[in-house]
PDB file of C-alpha atoms in Angstrom:
ATOM      1  CA  ALA A1031     104.273  54.767  89.310  1.00 61.00           C
ATOM      2  CA  GLY A1032     101.841  56.169  86.476  1.00 69.00           C
ATOM      3  CA  GLY A1033      98.387  56.545  88.360  1.00 85.00           C
ATOM      4  CA  ILE A1034      97.131  59.615  88.980  1.00 89.00           C
ATOM      5  CA  ASN A1035      96.372  59.939  92.956  1.00 92.00           C
ATOM      6  CA  LYS A1036      94.138  62.930  94.238  1.00 94.00           C
ATOM      7  CA  VAL A1037      95.143  64.919  97.067  1.00 93.00           C
ATOM      8  CA  ASP A1038      92.805  66.000  99.927  1.00 91.00           C
ATOM      9  CA  LYS A1039      94.788  67.919 101.920  1.00 92.00           C
ATOM     10  CA  LEU A1040      97.710  69.756 100.687  1.00 92.00           C
ATOM     11  CA  SER A1041     101.479  69.478 102.241  1.00 93.00           C
ATOM     12  CA  ASP A1042     104.099  71.967 102.267  1.00 94.00           C
ATOM     13  CA  LYS A1043     105.754  70.546  99.019  1.00 94.00           C
ATOM     14  CA  HIS A1044     102.272  70.674  97.173  1.00 95.00           C
ATOM     15  CA  ASN A1045     101.624  74.569  98.703  1.00 94.00           C
ATOM     16  CA  GLU A1046     105.108  75.044  97.014  1.00 95.00           C
ATOM     17  CA  ILE A1047     104.237  73.631  93.918  1.00 95.00           C
ATOM     18  CA  VAL A1048     101.094  75.893  93.764  1.00 94.00           C
ATOM     19  CA  ASN A1049     103.258  78.935  94.785  1.00 94.00           C
ATOM     20  CA  PHE A1050     105.524  78.430  91.925  1.00 94.00           C
ATOM     21  CA  ALA A1051     103.066  77.821  89.629  1.00 92.00           C
ATOM     22  CA  PHE A1052     100.951  81.223  90.744  1.00 91.00           C
ATOM     23  CA  ASN A1053     104.229  82.870  90.560  1.00 88.00           C
ATOM     24  CA  GLN A1054     105.005  81.677  87.027  1.00 87.00           C
ATOM     25  CA  LEU A1055     101.466  82.720  85.819  1.00 86.00           C
ATOM     26  CA  SER A1056     101.728  86.132  87.622  1.00 83.00           C
ATOM     27  CA  ALA A1057     105.269  86.531  85.463  1.00 80.00           C
ATOM     28  CA  GLN A1058     103.151  85.618  82.196  1.00 74.00           C
ATOM     29  CA  ASN A1059     100.630  88.343  83.102  1.00 67.00           C
ATOM     30  CA  GLY A1060     103.693  90.536  83.349  1.00 57.00           C
ATOM     31  CA  ALA A1061     102.763  92.043  79.852  1.00 45.00           C
ATOM     32  CA  ASP A1062     100.083  94.432  81.846  1.00 46.00           C
ATOM     33  CA  GLU A1063     102.079  95.942  85.006  1.00 44.00           C
ATOM     34  CA  GLU A1064      98.897  97.783  86.191  1.00 54.00           C
ATOM     35  CA  CYS A1065      97.026  94.673  87.178  1.00 64.00           C
ATOM     36  CA  GLY A1066      98.360  92.053  89.333  1.00 73.00           C
ATOM     37  CA  LEU A1067      96.939  88.423  90.114  1.00 79.00           C
ATOM     38  CA  GLU A1068      95.727  87.273  93.383  1.00 83.00           C
ATOM     39  CA  LYS A1069      95.308  83.951  94.509  1.00 85.00           C
ATOM     40  CA  VAL A1070      91.788  82.864  95.761  1.00 86.00           C
ATOM     41  CA  ASP A1071      91.681  79.044  96.158  1.00 90.00           C
ATOM     42  CA  VAL A1072      93.086  75.640  95.153  1.00 93.00           C
ATOM     43  CA  GLU A1073      90.784  72.692  94.069  1.00 93.00           C
ATOM     44  CA  ASN A1074      91.206  69.285  92.220  1.00 94.00           C
ATOM     45  CA  PHE A1075      94.896  68.805  93.352  1.00 96.00           C
ATOM     46  CA  SER A1076      96.517  65.139  92.161  1.00 95.00           C
ATOM     47  CA  THR A1077     100.060  63.953  91.784  1.00 95.00           C
ATOM     48  CA  GLN A1078     101.274  61.301  88.858  1.00 93.00           C
ATOM     49  CA  VAL A1079     104.610  59.720  89.144  1.00 93.00           C
ATOM     50  CA  VAL A1080     106.364  59.519  85.951  1.00 90.00           C
ATOM     51  CA  ALA A1081     110.357  60.228  85.787  1.00 89.00           C
ATOM     52  CA  GLY A1082     109.700  62.718  88.489  1.00 92.00           C
ATOM     53  CA  THR A1083     106.160  63.875  89.233  1.00 94.00           C
ATOM     54  CA  LEU A1084     103.037  65.796  87.316  1.00 95.00           C
ATOM     55  CA  TYR A1085     101.082  68.043  89.574  1.00 96.00           C
ATOM     56  CA  ARG A1086      97.611  68.766  88.394  1.00 95.00           C
ATOM     57  CA  PHE A1087      94.986  71.389  89.794  1.00 96.00           C
ATOM     58  CA  ASP A1088      92.856  74.541  89.420  1.00 93.00           C
ATOM     59  CA  LEU A1089      94.061  77.938  90.501  1.00 92.00           C
ATOM     60  CA  ILE A1090      91.314  80.111  90.954  1.00 90.00           C
ATOM     61  CA  VAL A1091      92.707  83.460  90.727  1.00 87.00           C
ATOM     62  CA  LYS A1092      91.248  87.262  90.289  1.00 82.00           C
ATOM     63  CA  SER A1093      92.911  90.439  88.480  1.00 74.00           C
ATOM     64  CA  GLU A1094      93.755  93.085  91.337  1.00 67.00           C
ATOM     65  CA  CYS A1095      92.014  95.818  88.576  1.00 62.00           C
ATOM     66  CA  ASP A1096      88.821  94.005  88.353  1.00 52.00           C
ATOM     67  CA  GLU A1097      87.952  92.149  91.654  1.00 53.00           C
ATOM     68  CA  PRO A1098      84.505  90.603  91.115  1.00 59.00           C
ATOM     69  CA  LYS A1099      85.915  88.342  87.997  1.00 72.00           C
ATOM     70  CA  GLN A1100      87.462  85.052  89.142  1.00 81.00           C
ATOM     71  CA  LYS A1101      89.240  82.806  86.900  1.00 84.00           C
ATOM     72  CA  LYS A1102      89.880  79.340  87.168  1.00 88.00           C
ATOM     73  CA  CYS A1103      93.338  78.096  85.627  1.00 90.00           C
ATOM     74  CA  SER A1104      93.818  74.338  85.283  1.00 92.00           C
ATOM     75  CA  LEU A1105      97.590  73.877  85.622  1.00 93.00           C
ATOM     76  CA  VAL A1106     100.089  71.416  85.384  1.00 94.00           C
ATOM     77  CA  VAL A1107     103.395  71.462  86.898  1.00 95.00           C
ATOM     78  CA  PHE A1108     106.310  68.627  86.302  1.00 95.00           C
ATOM     79  CA  ASP A1109     108.924  68.154  88.971  1.00 95.00           C
ATOM     80  CA  GLN A1110     112.092  66.522  89.002  1.00 94.00           C
ATOM     81  CA  PRO A1111     114.305  66.764  91.901  1.00 93.00           C
ATOM     82  CA  TRP A1112     117.302  65.459  90.986  1.00 95.00           C
ATOM     83  CA  THR A1113     118.054  67.473  87.983  1.00 94.00           C
ATOM     84  CA  ASN A1114     116.550  70.516  89.484  1.00 93.00           C
ATOM     85  CA  THR A1115     113.788  70.643  87.075  1.00 94.00           C
ATOM     86  CA  ARG A1116     110.487  72.403  88.055  1.00 94.00           C
ATOM     87  CA  GLU A1117     108.366  73.853  85.099  1.00 94.00           C
ATOM     88  CA  VAL A1118     104.718  74.755  84.131  1.00 92.00           C
ATOM     89  CA  GLN A1119     103.632  72.607  81.288  1.00 91.00           C
ATOM     90  CA  TRP A1120     102.174  75.624  79.139  1.00 88.00           C
ATOM     91  CA  ASP A1121     100.909  73.508  76.485  1.00 85.00           C
ATOM     92  CA  GLU A1122      98.232  72.105  79.029  1.00 87.00           C
ATOM     93  CA  VAL A1123      97.380  75.433  80.657  1.00 87.00           C
ATOM     94  CA  LYS A1124      93.751  76.319  80.053  1.00 86.00           C
ATOM     95  CA  CYS A1125      92.211  79.681  82.139  1.00 83.00           C
ATOM     96  CA  GLU A1126      88.306  79.919  81.784  1.00 82.00           C
ATOM     97  CA  LYS A1127      85.935  82.666  83.945  1.00 79.00           C
ATOM     98  CA  LEU A1128      84.077  80.624  86.118  1.00 73.00           C
ATOM     99  CA  GLU A1129      80.924  81.334  84.190  1.00 63.00           C
ATOM    100  CA  ASN A1130      82.525  78.959  81.604  1.00 43.00           C
ATOM    101  CA  GLU A1131      83.447  81.568  79.116  1.00 43.00           C
ATOM    102  CA  ALA A1132      86.583  81.101  77.360  1.00 43.00           C
ATOM    103  CA  ILE A1133      89.165  83.884  78.726  1.00 45.00           C
ATOM    104  CA  ASP A1134      91.284  85.920  76.488  1.00 44.00           C
ATOM    105  CA  PHE A1135      93.654  86.444  79.389  1.00 45.00           C
ATOM    106  CA  GLU A1136      96.929  87.776  78.450  1.00 47.00           C
ATOM    107  CA  ASN A1137      99.012  85.571  80.189  1.00 51.00           C
ATOM    108  CA  ILE A1138      97.960  82.514  78.158  1.00 54.00           C
ATOM    109  CA  PRO A1139     100.537  81.456  75.888  1.00 56.00           C
ATOM    110  CA  GLY A1140      99.889  81.019  71.990  1.00 58.00           C
ATOM    111  CA  GLY A1141      96.713  83.107  71.674  1.00 67.00           C
ATOM    112  CA  ILE A1142      96.462  86.731  70.256  1.00 74.00           C
ATOM    113  CA  ASN A1143      94.744  88.733  72.875  1.00 80.00           C
ATOM    114  CA  LYS A1144      93.207  92.016  71.599  1.00 83.00           C
ATOM    115  CA  VAL A1145      93.801  94.948  73.855  1.00 84.00           C
ATOM    116  CA  ASP A1146      91.176  97.738  74.334  1.00 84.00           C
ATOM    117  CA  LYS A1147      92.911 100.396  76.495  1.00 85.00           C
ATOM    118  CA  LEU A1148      96.485 100.610  76.777  1.00 85.00           C
ATOM    119  CA  SER A1149      98.641 100.209  79.486  1.00 86.00           C
ATOM    120  CA  ASP A1150     101.783 101.951  80.522  1.00 86.00           C
ATOM    121  CA  LYS A1151     103.840  98.653  79.489  1.00 88.00           C
ATOM    122  CA  HIS A1152     101.853  98.915  75.987  1.00 91.00           C
ATOM    123  CA  ASN A1153     102.495 102.646  75.818  1.00 91.00           C
ATOM    124  CA  GLU A1154     106.493 102.101  76.256  1.00 92.00           C
ATOM    125  CA  ILE A1155     105.817  99.452  73.439  1.00 92.00           C
ATOM    126  CA  VAL A1156     104.611 101.764  71.170  1.00 91.00           C
ATOM    127  CA  ASN A1157     106.975 104.730  71.939  1.00 92.00           C
ATOM    128  CA  PHE A1158     109.875 102.203  71.257  1.00 93.00           C
ATOM    129  CA  ALA A1159     108.434 101.068  67.911  1.00 90.00           C
ATOM    130  CA  PHE A1160     107.880 104.819  66.920  1.00 91.00           C
ATOM    131  CA  SER A1161     111.393 105.735  67.936  1.00 89.00           C
ATOM    132  CA  GLN A1162     112.928 102.841  65.768  1.00 88.00           C
ATOM    133  CA  LEU A1163     110.646 103.998  62.786  1.00 87.00           C
ATOM    134  CA  SER A1164     111.337 107.472  63.229  1.00 83.00           C
ATOM    135  CA  ALA A1165     115.504 106.108  63.039  1.00 83.00           C
ATOM    136  CA  GLN A1166     114.898 104.235  60.102  1.00 77.00           C
ATOM    137  CA  ASN A1167     113.235 107.615  58.762  1.00 70.00           C
ATOM    138  CA  GLY A1168     116.769 109.467  59.603  1.00 60.00           C
ATOM    139  CA  ALA A1169     117.453 109.073  55.584  1.00 49.00           C
ATOM    140  CA  ASP A1170     116.015 112.517  55.259  1.00 50.00           C
ATOM    141  CA  GLU A1171     117.251 114.523  58.119  1.00 47.00           C
ATOM    142  CA  GLU A1172     114.628 117.479  57.269  1.00 62.00           C
ATOM    143  CA  CYS A1173     111.750 115.455  57.690  1.00 70.00           C
ATOM    144  CA  GLY A1174     110.659 113.960  61.005  1.00 74.00           C
ATOM    145  CA  LEU A1175     107.965 111.957  61.728  1.00 79.00           C
ATOM    146  CA  GLU A1176     104.770 112.652  64.070  1.00 81.00           C
ATOM    147  CA  LYS A1177     102.501 109.930  65.805  1.00 82.00           C
ATOM    148  CA  VAL A1178      99.057 110.337  65.394  1.00 85.00           C
ATOM    149  CA  ASP A1179      97.376 107.513  66.632  1.00 88.00           C
ATOM    150  CA  VAL A1180      97.241 103.545  67.705  1.00 91.00           C
ATOM    151  CA  GLU A1181      95.073 101.108  66.619  1.00 91.00           C
ATOM    152  CA  ASN A1182      94.495  97.211  66.552  1.00 91.00           C
ATOM    153  CA  PHE A1183      96.692  96.749  69.391  1.00 92.00           C
ATOM    154  CA  SER A1184      97.031  92.936  70.506  1.00 89.00           C
ATOM    155  CA  THR A1185      99.657  90.862  72.282  1.00 87.00           C
ATOM    156  CA  GLN A1186     100.593  87.324  71.967  1.00 84.00           C
ATOM    157  CA  VAL A1187     102.693  85.390  74.570  1.00 80.00           C
ATOM    158  CA  VAL A1188     105.426  82.999  72.723  1.00 79.00           C
ATOM    159  CA  ALA A1189     108.854  82.775  74.517  1.00 76.00           C
ATOM    160  CA  GLY A1190     108.331  86.508  75.424  1.00 81.00           C
ATOM    161  CA  THR A1191     105.654  88.480  74.189  1.00 86.00           C
ATOM    162  CA  LEU A1192     104.697  89.504  70.523  1.00 89.00           C
ATOM    163  CA  TYR A1193     103.128  92.912  70.471  1.00 92.00           C
ATOM    164  CA  ARG A1194     101.192  93.741  67.296  1.00 93.00           C
ATOM    165  CA  PHE A1195      99.594  97.074  66.610  1.00 94.00           C
ATOM    166  CA  ASP A1196      99.129  99.964  63.826  1.00 92.00           C
ATOM    167  CA  LEU A1197     100.612 103.151  64.044  1.00 90.00           C
ATOM    168  CA  ILE A1198      99.180 106.273  62.595  1.00 89.00           C
ATOM    169  CA  VAL A1199     102.188 108.556  61.377  1.00 86.00           C
ATOM    170  CA  LYS A1200     102.645 111.651  59.141  1.00 83.00           C
ATOM    171  CA  SER A1201     105.612 113.409  57.783  1.00 77.00           C
ATOM    172  CA  GLU A1202     106.359 116.992  59.688  1.00 73.00           C
ATOM    173  CA  CYS A1203     107.134 117.753  56.102  1.00 72.00           C
ATOM    174  CA  ASP A1204     103.973 116.985  54.752  1.00 60.00           C
ATOM    175  CA  GLU A1205     101.499 117.322  57.168  1.00 61.00           C
ATOM    176  CA  PRO A1206      97.839 116.396  55.477  1.00 67.00           C
ATOM    177  CA  GLN A1207      99.442 112.825  54.309  1.00 75.00           C
ATOM    178  CA  GLN A1208      99.168 110.309  56.918  1.00 84.00           C
ATOM    179  CA  LYS A1209     100.503 106.701  56.432  1.00 85.00           C
ATOM    180  CA  LYS A1210      99.166 103.691  58.847  1.00 88.00           C
ATOM    181  CA  CYS A1211     102.537 101.374  59.711  1.00 90.00           C
ATOM    182  CA  SER A1212     101.954  98.012  60.893  1.00 91.00           C
ATOM    183  CA  LEU A1213     104.006  96.873  63.741  1.00 91.00           C
ATOM    184  CA  VAL A1214     105.168  93.623  65.381  1.00 93.00           C
ATOM    185  CA  VAL A1215     107.600  94.236  68.648  1.00 93.00           C
ATOM    186  CA  PHE A1216     109.146  91.310  70.096  1.00 92.00           C
ATOM    187  CA  ASP A1217     110.152  91.691  73.742  1.00 90.00           C
ATOM    188  CA  GLN A1218     111.871  89.232  76.385  1.00 88.00           C
ATOM    189  CA  PRO A1219     112.684  91.203  79.593  1.00 84.00           C
ATOM    190  CA  TRP A1220     114.774  88.362  80.990  1.00 84.00           C
ATOM    191  CA  THR A1221     117.226  88.618  78.524  1.00 85.00           C
ATOM    192  CA  ASN A1222     116.577  92.525  77.897  1.00 87.00           C
ATOM    193  CA  THR A1223     115.714  91.966  74.377  1.00 89.00           C
ATOM    194  CA  ARG A1224     113.319  94.437  72.472  1.00 92.00           C
ATOM    195  CA  GLU A1225     112.685  94.577  68.566  1.00 92.00           C
ATOM    196  CA  VAL A1226     110.850  95.651  65.834  1.00 92.00           C
ATOM    197  CA  GLN A1227     110.504  92.630  63.719  1.00 91.00           C
ATOM    198  CA  TRP A1228     111.117  94.299  60.477  1.00 89.00           C
ATOM    199  CA  ASP A1229     110.537  91.722  57.954  1.00 88.00           C
ATOM    200  CA  ASP A1230     106.838  92.006  59.406  1.00 87.00           C
ATOM    201  CA  VAL A1231     106.698  95.757  58.923  1.00 88.00           C
ATOM    202  CA  LYS A1232     104.423  97.266  56.342  1.00 88.00           C
ATOM    203  CA  CYS A1233     103.478 101.035  55.879  1.00 85.00           C
ATOM    204  CA  ASP A1234     100.865 102.301  53.587  1.00 84.00           C
ATOM    205  CA  LYS A1235      99.178 105.514  52.592  1.00 82.00           C
ATOM    206  CA  LEU A1236      95.869 106.070  54.302  1.00 75.00           C
ATOM    207  CA  GLU A1237      94.413 106.161  50.913  1.00 67.00           C
ATOM    208  CA  SER A1238      95.774 102.392  50.433  1.00 44.00           C
ATOM    209  CA  GLU A1239      98.542 103.830  47.952  1.00 43.00           C
ATOM    210  CA  GLU A1240     101.578 101.899  48.319  1.00 43.00           C
ATOM    211  CA  ASN A1241     103.672 103.753  50.702  1.00 42.00           C
ATOM    212  CA  ASP A1242     107.037 105.281  49.178  1.00 43.00           C
ATOM    213  CA  GLU A1243     108.327 106.166  52.705  1.00 44.00           C
ATOM    214  CA  LYS A1244     111.946 106.230  53.464  1.00 45.00           C
ATOM    215  CA  ASN A1245     111.902 104.886  56.694  1.00 48.00           C
ATOM    216  CA  ILE A1246     111.310 100.933  55.256  1.00 51.00           C
ATOM    217  CA  ALA A1247     114.214  99.450  54.887  1.00 54.00           C
ATOM    218  CA  GLY A1248     114.867  97.532  51.849  1.00 53.00           C
ATOM    219  CA  GLY A1249     112.467  98.954  49.358  1.00 52.00           C
ATOM    220  CA  ILE A1250     113.311 101.472  46.358  1.00 60.00           C
ATOM    221  CA  ASN A1251     111.945 104.432  46.856  1.00 62.00           C
ATOM    222  CA  LYS A1252     111.350 106.936  43.997  1.00 63.00           C
ATOM    223  CA  ILE A1253     112.226 110.717  45.327  1.00 70.00           C
ATOM    224  CA  GLU A1254     110.631 113.576  43.574  1.00 65.00           C
ATOM    225  CA  LYS A1255     112.096 116.817  45.454  1.00 64.00           C
ATOM    226  CA  LEU A1256     115.927 116.298  46.267  1.00 70.00           C
ATOM    227  CA  SER A1257     117.067 117.289  50.278  1.00 69.00           C
ATOM    228  CA  ASP A1258     120.089 118.607  50.946  1.00 70.00           C
ATOM    229  CA  ALA A1259     121.543 115.568  51.961  1.00 70.00           C
ATOM    230  CA  ASP A1260     120.672 114.198  48.525  1.00 73.00           C
ATOM    231  CA  ASN A1261     121.932 117.269  46.573  1.00 73.00           C
ATOM    232  CA  GLU A1262     124.991 116.440  48.561  1.00 75.00           C
ATOM    233  CA  ILE A1263     125.294 112.982  47.140  1.00 79.00           C
ATOM    234  CA  VAL A1264     124.706 114.180  43.746  1.00 74.00           C
ATOM    235  CA  SER A1265     127.712 116.592  44.147  1.00 74.00           C
ATOM    236  CA  PHE A1266     129.660 113.774  45.378  1.00 73.00           C
ATOM    237  CA  ALA A1267     129.183 111.448  42.781  1.00 73.00           C
ATOM    238  CA  PHE A1268     129.418 114.129  40.170  1.00 63.00           C
TER     239      PHE A1268
END
């Protein structure tokens, strides 16, 4: 026990561990549904007996959307059969381009990864956040929100995925005035959880003035022109 043993020829059990790790890596890559991963090769496989077994190996993968580029992912899997425990040790996982450049691969936990081109999944997240923002704006039933643009989109793998982006919106009642809302969405598909992190949301006028928009929960908003709903409240109080 304790020593690291190099393995030259993989057994069926070793291949089972490799396939498990590849499936977990592919699942982490699920933030971009358009691009799956393809397994190319396995290198530097070793085992270490602890209270169970640690399997270490390099997995060569490539994106199905970008075939020429290959990446080497150094993986560690802990396996403890008598407790039915098998898990990737994500803190020790590192992926790099084979040219030895650091990779900002979206599936690697912890790092914030900039996204230049939005996938269908990313647009789905944006539309979800916009609908939630519009619902918060429902205090003024006469004025809806219109989506103008999306900027600064990034992802971060945690126990799920955090999506951060700036959403440019304008009021349908005040077309020239646009506002930038910095939004954070937490998504955890395996628990069907998707929610805006309202504590991290901030909206500002594009002229950098403090936003007095009604859709931000918790803030006190001054109203210069009363809507029918506002007049109804005044009449009720009177």
